[in-house]
Amino acid sequence: MNEYKLLLLPGDGIGPEVLDATMRVVGWYGQKGLPYKTEEALLGGAAIDATGRPDPDETFVKAIAADAVLMGSVGGPKWDGLPFAQRAERGLLRVRKDMGVYANLRPALCFDALKDASTLKPEIVSGLDILIVRELMGGVYFGEPKETITLPDGQKRAVDTGVYTTSEIERVCRVAFEMARLRGNKVHSAEKSNVMVTGVLWKEVITALHKRDYADVELHHILADNAAMQLVRNPKQFDVLVTDNLFGDVLSDEAAQLTGSIGMLPSASLGDKKENGLPSALYEPIHGSAPDIAGQGLANPIASILSFAMCLRYSFGLKDEASRLEKAVDAVLAEGYRTGDIMQPGMTKVGTTAMTDAILKALDKAA
Ligand code: NAD
């Protein structure tokens, strides 16, 4: 069997720390027979420091050639003062765009051991299992014009443009329906069709797609502001929630908090299948570079490790292995291991390395 080509983009802040932890887990699977080889490339602030640009072309050539990209996180105060187009985060937007990964899958799963760590009542979040599917390559983050101009009277005018085409909406909604069929068979589609023409088109396209190809899946339309409210009022009503780039960014962070900590949440960004049958795929924790704790060995590696579980499931088709890893994380939490972000009274506080050690031990036990 050919080796899977993994490209590692550690990035900045806690990115390299959580990716190192994840590579120990990848190594565990390697010892059990997963064939892979790795390459590393620069992105974000690390790339600015080394090359003067947040998005060196070489990184994108490697990303497109890889079978899967595992990313840490990018950005930090060191690069915040740079002009907008040169900021570390621009590298992240470009890697998503160049790889053609248009569907961002963000599960919000509340591990039973953590139901008390949420700011919501345990009965609201206990057993929570939502999949947010966020459109990732269109909408207001990419639309043109995107500019700041100075008006004749001296004040400035900034413009972002929200734009979607039929095919951009249809392909991400198709992913949502396919995912729903593997889960609870229910999709909520969130937009603002009451005030935005992109929302009107979104609703029309998903309704037509549903009627044509996915009538067996339950479809609900919900305004994005109401979705934000329902996520904290009664989150368990959702199974798959599909939405555009901007609303998806906000709603998935809100869902993150339901589960206790942003340090727990993985993501997969998928595009079309390539010639070898594998999808374009980028896996990353949803958290940022956490400059406040970077370099101290305190970061929770679970979001990054669970992103690799998504890689096992969606890139390599190894569903049982993905479940094994998720169960190992569950077991470690049930044993009481906690990084600072999810610490609770009476539990054992650990750092990045000890949490990873515990997960590897749980994997050994389950093997
Ligand atoms: P952040 O996610 O980095 O941090 C928010 C808070 O959560 C911080 O208190 C941090 O310590 C904590 N936190 C985050 N991940 C954690 C983990 N794994 N373990 C323990 N605690 C964790 O968000 P921010 O502070 O708004 O952004 C910091 C930088 O990261 C900015 O430059 C931002 O642009 C960038 N960012 C990058 C990405 C990405 O690379 N995908 C995503 C979001 C933000």
PDB file of N, CA, C and O and ligand atoms in Angstrom, residues 14 18 71-77 80 87 89 92 96 261-263 284-293 298-301 341, ligand 1:
ATOM      1  N   ILE A  14       0.760  28.132  20.232  1.00  0.00           N
ATOM      2  CA  ILE A  14       0.629  26.730  20.676  1.00  0.00           C
ATOM      3  C   ILE A  14       0.507  25.763  19.503  1.00  0.00           C
ATOM      4  O   ILE A  14       0.465  24.551  19.715  1.00  0.00           O
ATOM      5  N   VAL A  18       0.749  21.665  20.004  1.00  0.00           N
ATOM      6  CA  VAL A  18      -0.344  20.688  19.877  1.00  0.00           C
ATOM      7  C   VAL A  18      -0.112  19.758  18.686  1.00  0.00           C
ATOM      8  O   VAL A  18      -0.503  18.591  18.710  1.00  0.00           O
ATOM      9  N   MET A  71      -2.704  20.912  10.483  1.00  0.00           N
ATOM     10  CA  MET A  71      -2.253  22.262  10.811  1.00  0.00           C
ATOM     11  C   MET A  71      -2.354  22.533  12.306  1.00  0.00           C
ATOM     12  O   MET A  71      -3.236  21.983  12.976  1.00  0.00           O
ATOM     13  N   GLY A  72      -1.474  23.378  12.826  1.00  0.00           N
ATOM     14  CA  GLY A  72      -1.573  23.834  14.213  1.00  0.00           C
ATOM     15  C   GLY A  72      -2.474  25.051  14.262  1.00  0.00           C
ATOM     16  O   GLY A  72      -3.694  24.947  14.135  1.00  0.00           O
ATOM     17  N   SER A  73      -1.873  26.219  14.390  1.00  0.00           N
ATOM     18  CA  SER A  73      -2.659  27.465  14.366  1.00  0.00           C
ATOM     19  C   SER A  73      -1.716  28.598  13.987  1.00  0.00           C
ATOM     20  O   SER A  73      -0.500  28.465  14.134  1.00  0.00           O
ATOM     21  N   VAL A  74      -2.281  29.670  13.486  1.00  0.00           N
ATOM     22  CA  VAL A  74      -1.418  30.781  13.062  1.00  0.00           C
ATOM     23  C   VAL A  74      -1.821  32.089  13.731  1.00  0.00           C
ATOM     24  O   VAL A  74      -2.944  32.247  14.199  1.00  0.00           O
ATOM     25  N   GLY A  75      -0.863  33.011  13.745  1.00  0.00           N
ATOM     26  CA  GLY A  75      -1.137  34.366  14.225  1.00  0.00           C
ATOM     27  C   GLY A  75      -0.587  34.618  15.609  1.00  0.00           C
ATOM     28  O   GLY A  75      -0.119  33.710  16.291  1.00  0.00           O
ATOM     29  N   GLY A  76      -0.653  35.887  15.999  1.00  0.00           N
ATOM     30  CA  GLY A  76      -0.168  36.271  17.320  1.00  0.00           C
ATOM     31  C   GLY A  76       0.191  37.742  17.324  1.00  0.00           C
ATOM     32  O   GLY A  76       0.325  38.367  16.275  1.00  0.00           O
ATOM     33  N   PRO A  77       0.354  38.297  18.535  1.00  0.00           N
ATOM     34  CA  PRO A  77       0.573  39.744  18.658  1.00  0.00           C
ATOM     35  C   PRO A  77       1.808  40.248  17.910  1.00  0.00           C
ATOM     36  O   PRO A  77       1.837  41.373  17.444  1.00  0.00           O
ATOM     37  N   ASP A  80       0.590  41.319  14.588  1.00  0.00           N
ATOM     38  CA  ASP A  80      -0.695  42.033  14.504  1.00  0.00           C
ATOM     39  C   ASP A  80      -0.576  43.419  13.881  1.00  0.00           C
ATOM     40  O   ASP A  80      -1.525  43.923  13.297  1.00  0.00           O
ATOM     41  N   ARG A  87      -0.762  39.982   7.064  1.00  0.00           N
ATOM     42  CA  ARG A  87      -0.907  39.391   8.395  1.00  0.00           C
ATOM     43  C   ARG A  87      -0.877  37.874   8.344  1.00  0.00           C
ATOM     44  O   ARG A  87      -1.206  37.259   7.331  1.00  0.00           O
ATOM     45  N   GLU A  89      -2.741  35.609   9.482  1.00  0.00           N
ATOM     46  CA  GLU A  89      -4.002  34.913   9.210  1.00  0.00           C
ATOM     47  C   GLU A  89      -4.304  34.823   7.712  1.00  0.00           C
ATOM     48  O   GLU A  89      -5.096  33.986   7.279  1.00  0.00           O
ATOM     49  N   LEU A  92      -3.589  31.469   6.315  1.00  0.00           N
ATOM     50  CA  LEU A  92      -4.615  30.473   6.603  1.00  0.00           C
ATOM     51  C   LEU A  92      -5.738  30.531   5.553  1.00  0.00           C
ATOM     52  O   LEU A  92      -6.185  29.507   5.034  1.00  0.00           O
ATOM     53  N   ARG A  96      -6.677  27.455   2.655  1.00  0.00           N
ATOM     54  CA  ARG A  96      -8.029  26.897   2.459  1.00  0.00           C
ATOM     55  C   ARG A  96      -8.467  27.090   1.007  1.00  0.00           C
ATOM     56  O   ARG A  96      -9.019  26.191   0.376  1.00  0.00           O
ATOM     57  N   SER A 261     -14.628  23.810  26.322  1.00  0.00           N
ATOM     58  CA  SER A 261     -13.459  24.615  25.962  1.00  0.00           C
ATOM     59  C   SER A 261     -13.182  24.521  24.481  1.00  0.00           C
ATOM     60  O   SER A 261     -13.360  23.471  23.855  1.00  0.00           O
ATOM     61  N   ILE A 262     -12.689  25.629  23.965  1.00  0.00           N
ATOM     62  CA  ILE A 262     -12.277  25.667  22.567  1.00  0.00           C
ATOM     63  C   ILE A 262     -11.102  24.709  22.342  1.00  0.00           C
ATOM     64  O   ILE A 262     -10.861  24.252  21.233  1.00  0.00           O
ATOM     65  N   GLY A 263     -10.409  24.357  23.417  1.00  0.00           N
ATOM     66  CA  GLY A 263      -9.275  23.430  23.328  1.00  0.00           C
ATOM     67  C   GLY A 263      -9.691  21.992  23.059  1.00  0.00           C
ATOM     68  O   GLY A 263      -8.848  21.103  22.943  1.00  0.00           O
ATOM     69  N   GLU A 284      -7.488  20.725  11.392  1.00  0.00           N
ATOM     70  CA  GLU A 284      -6.920  21.696  12.349  1.00  0.00           C
ATOM     71  C   GLU A 284      -7.849  21.857  13.543  1.00  0.00           C
ATOM     72  O   GLU A 284      -9.065  21.730  13.417  1.00  0.00           O
ATOM     73  N   PRO A 285      -7.269  22.142  14.703  1.00  0.00           N
ATOM     74  CA  PRO A 285      -8.131  22.490  15.844  1.00  0.00           C
ATOM     75  C   PRO A 285      -8.798  23.824  15.554  1.00  0.00           C
ATOM     76  O   PRO A 285      -8.259  24.612  14.779  1.00  0.00           O
ATOM     77  N   ILE A 286      -9.950  24.076  16.156  1.00  0.00           N
ATOM     78  CA  ILE A 286     -10.590  25.354  15.810  1.00  0.00           C
ATOM     79  C   ILE A 286     -10.004  26.515  16.624  1.00  0.00           C
ATOM     80  O   ILE A 286     -10.217  27.662  16.302  1.00  0.00           O
ATOM     81  N   HIS A 287      -9.231  26.195  17.673  1.00  0.00           N
ATOM     82  CA  HIS A 287      -8.681  27.298  18.452  1.00  0.00           C
ATOM     83  C   HIS A 287      -7.549  27.997  17.703  1.00  0.00           C
ATOM     84  O   HIS A 287      -7.012  27.478  16.714  1.00  0.00           O
ATOM     85  N   GLY A 288      -7.180  29.177  18.208  1.00  0.00           N
ATOM     86  CA  GLY A 288      -6.081  29.931  17.620  1.00  0.00           C
ATOM     87  C   GLY A 288      -4.759  29.596  18.284  1.00  0.00           C
ATOM     88  O   GLY A 288      -4.596  28.517  18.884  1.00  0.00           O
ATOM     89  N   SER A 289      -3.818  30.528  18.198  1.00  0.00           N
ATOM     90  CA  SER A 289      -2.449  30.252  18.637  1.00  0.00           C
ATOM     91  C   SER A 289      -2.256  30.501  20.129  1.00  0.00           C
ATOM     92  O   SER A 289      -1.165  30.306  20.653  1.00  0.00           O
ATOM     93  N   ALA A 290      -3.314  30.947  20.817  1.00  0.00           N
ATOM     94  CA  ALA A 290      -3.305  31.134  22.284  1.00  0.00           C
ATOM     95  C   ALA A 290      -2.008  31.740  22.800  1.00  0.00           C
ATOM     96  O   ALA A 290      -1.311  31.108  23.609  1.00  0.00           O
ATOM     97  N   PRO A 291      -1.678  32.956  22.374  1.00  0.00           N
ATOM     98  CA  PRO A 291      -0.396  33.547  22.782  1.00  0.00           C
ATOM     99  C   PRO A 291      -0.239  33.632  24.300  1.00  0.00           C
ATOM    100  O   PRO A 291       0.891  33.586  24.810  1.00  0.00           O
ATOM    101  N   ASP A 292      -1.369  33.712  25.021  1.00  0.00           N
ATOM    102  CA  ASP A 292      -1.285  33.838  26.482  1.00  0.00           C
ATOM    103  C   ASP A 292      -0.697  32.612  27.164  1.00  0.00           C
ATOM    104  O   ASP A 292      -0.187  32.706  28.284  1.00  0.00           O
ATOM    105  N   ILE A 293      -0.747  31.446  26.524  1.00  0.00           N
ATOM    106  CA  ILE A 293      -0.199  30.238  27.162  1.00  0.00           C
ATOM    107  C   ILE A 293       0.895  29.579  26.313  1.00  0.00           C
ATOM    108  O   ILE A 293       1.399  28.517  26.681  1.00  0.00           O
ATOM    109  N   LEU A 298       1.249  24.152  28.380  1.00  0.00           N
ATOM    110  CA  LEU A 298      -0.059  24.102  29.044  1.00  0.00           C
ATOM    111  C   LEU A 298      -1.213  23.789  28.090  1.00  0.00           C
ATOM    112  O   LEU A 298      -2.326  23.489  28.527  1.00  0.00           O
ATOM    113  N   ALA A 299      -0.956  23.875  26.780  1.00  0.00           N
ATOM    114  CA  ALA A 299      -2.063  23.787  25.812  1.00  0.00           C
ATOM    115  C   ALA A 299      -2.737  22.425  25.847  1.00  0.00           C
ATOM    116  O   ALA A 299      -2.076  21.385  25.997  1.00  0.00           O
ATOM    117  N   ASN A 300      -4.030  22.458  25.698  1.00  0.00           N
ATOM    118  CA  ASN A 300      -4.810  21.226  25.586  1.00  0.00           C
ATOM    119  C   ASN A 300      -4.608  20.673  24.165  1.00  0.00           C
ATOM    120  O   ASN A 300      -4.978  21.323  23.195  1.00  0.00           O
ATOM    121  N   PRO A 301      -4.051  19.468  24.042  1.00  0.00           N
ATOM    122  CA  PRO A 301      -3.797  18.935  22.694  1.00  0.00           C
ATOM    123  C   PRO A 301      -4.994  18.209  22.088  1.00  0.00           C
ATOM    124  O   PRO A 301      -4.928  17.706  20.968  1.00  0.00           O
ATOM    125  N   ASP A 341      -7.516  24.565  30.839  1.00  0.00           N
ATOM    126  CA  ASP A 341      -8.734  25.135  30.247  1.00  0.00           C
ATOM    127  C   ASP A 341      -9.995  24.363  30.608  1.00  0.00           C
ATOM    128  O   ASP A 341     -11.097  24.913  30.534  1.00  0.00           O
TER     129      ASP A 341
HETATM  130  P1  NAD B   1      -7.398  31.573  20.766  1.00  0.00           P
HETATM  131  O1  NAD B   1      -8.237  30.428  20.335  1.00  0.00           O
HETATM  132  O2  NAD B   1      -5.972  31.531  20.387  1.00  0.00           O
HETATM  133  O3  NAD B   1      -7.488  31.735  22.366  1.00  0.00           O
HETATM  134  C1  NAD B   1      -8.694  32.042  23.056  1.00  0.00           C
HETATM  135  C2  NAD B   1      -8.565  31.593  24.518  1.00  0.00           C
HETATM  136  O4  NAD B   1      -8.658  30.161  24.569  1.00  0.00           O
HETATM  137  C3  NAD B   1      -7.228  31.934  25.151  1.00  0.00           C
HETATM  138  O5  NAD B   1      -7.445  32.255  26.507  1.00  0.00           O
HETATM  139  C4  NAD B   1      -6.412  30.667  25.046  1.00  0.00           C
HETATM  140  O6  NAD B   1      -5.438  30.508  26.041  1.00  0.00           O
HETATM  141  C5  NAD B   1      -7.499  29.609  25.139  1.00  0.00           C
HETATM  142  N1  NAD B   1      -7.124  28.422  24.354  1.00  0.00           N
HETATM  143  C6  NAD B   1      -7.189  28.293  23.015  1.00  0.00           C
HETATM  144  N2  NAD B   1      -6.762  27.088  22.640  1.00  0.00           N
HETATM  145  C7  NAD B   1      -6.411  26.441  23.758  1.00  0.00           C
HETATM  146  C8  NAD B   1      -5.883  25.141  24.025  1.00  0.00           C
HETATM  147  N3  NAD B   1      -5.630  24.253  23.052  1.00  0.00           N
HETATM  148  N4  NAD B   1      -5.635  24.809  25.311  1.00  0.00           N
HETATM  149  C9  NAD B   1      -5.890  25.667  26.311  1.00  0.00           C
HETATM  150  N5  NAD B   1      -6.399  26.907  26.136  1.00  0.00           N
HETATM  151  C10 NAD B   1      -6.656  27.291  24.867  1.00  0.00           C
HETATM  152  O7  NAD B   1      -8.082  32.891  20.179  1.00  0.00           O
HETATM  153  P2  NAD B   1      -7.561  34.405  20.187  1.00  0.00           P
HETATM  154  O8  NAD B   1      -6.866  34.693  21.470  1.00  0.00           O
HETATM  155  O9  NAD B   1      -8.725  35.187  19.773  1.00  0.00           O
HETATM  156  O10 NAD B   1      -6.501  34.493  19.009  1.00  0.00           O
HETATM  157  C11 NAD B   1      -5.086  34.406  19.182  1.00  0.00           C
HETATM  158  C12 NAD B   1      -4.433  34.397  17.806  1.00  0.00           C
HETATM  159  O11 NAD B   1      -4.830  33.212  17.090  1.00  0.00           O
HETATM  160  C13 NAD B   1      -4.842  35.564  16.922  1.00  0.00           C
HETATM  161  O12 NAD B   1      -3.690  35.996  16.216  1.00  0.00           O
HETATM  162  C14 NAD B   1      -5.883  34.983  15.979  1.00  0.00           C
HETATM  163  O13 NAD B   1      -5.960  35.649  14.743  1.00  0.00           O
HETATM  164  C15 NAD B   1      -5.328  33.588  15.798  1.00  0.00           C
HETATM  165  N6  NAD B   1      -6.344  32.591  15.408  1.00  0.00           N
HETATM  166  C16 NAD B   1      -5.922  31.616  14.569  1.00  0.00           C
HETATM  167  C17 NAD B   1      -6.793  30.598  14.231  1.00  0.00           C
HETATM  168  C18 NAD B   1      -6.292  29.494  13.361  1.00  0.00           C
HETATM  169  O14 NAD B   1      -5.093  29.375  13.155  1.00  0.00           O
HETATM  170  N7  NAD B   1      -7.151  28.641  12.835  1.00  0.00           N
HETATM  171  C19 NAD B   1      -8.094  30.561  14.762  1.00  0.00           C
HETATM  172  C20 NAD B   1      -8.475  31.571  15.652  1.00  0.00           C
HETATM  173  C21 NAD B   1      -7.588  32.590  15.986  1.00  0.00           C
END
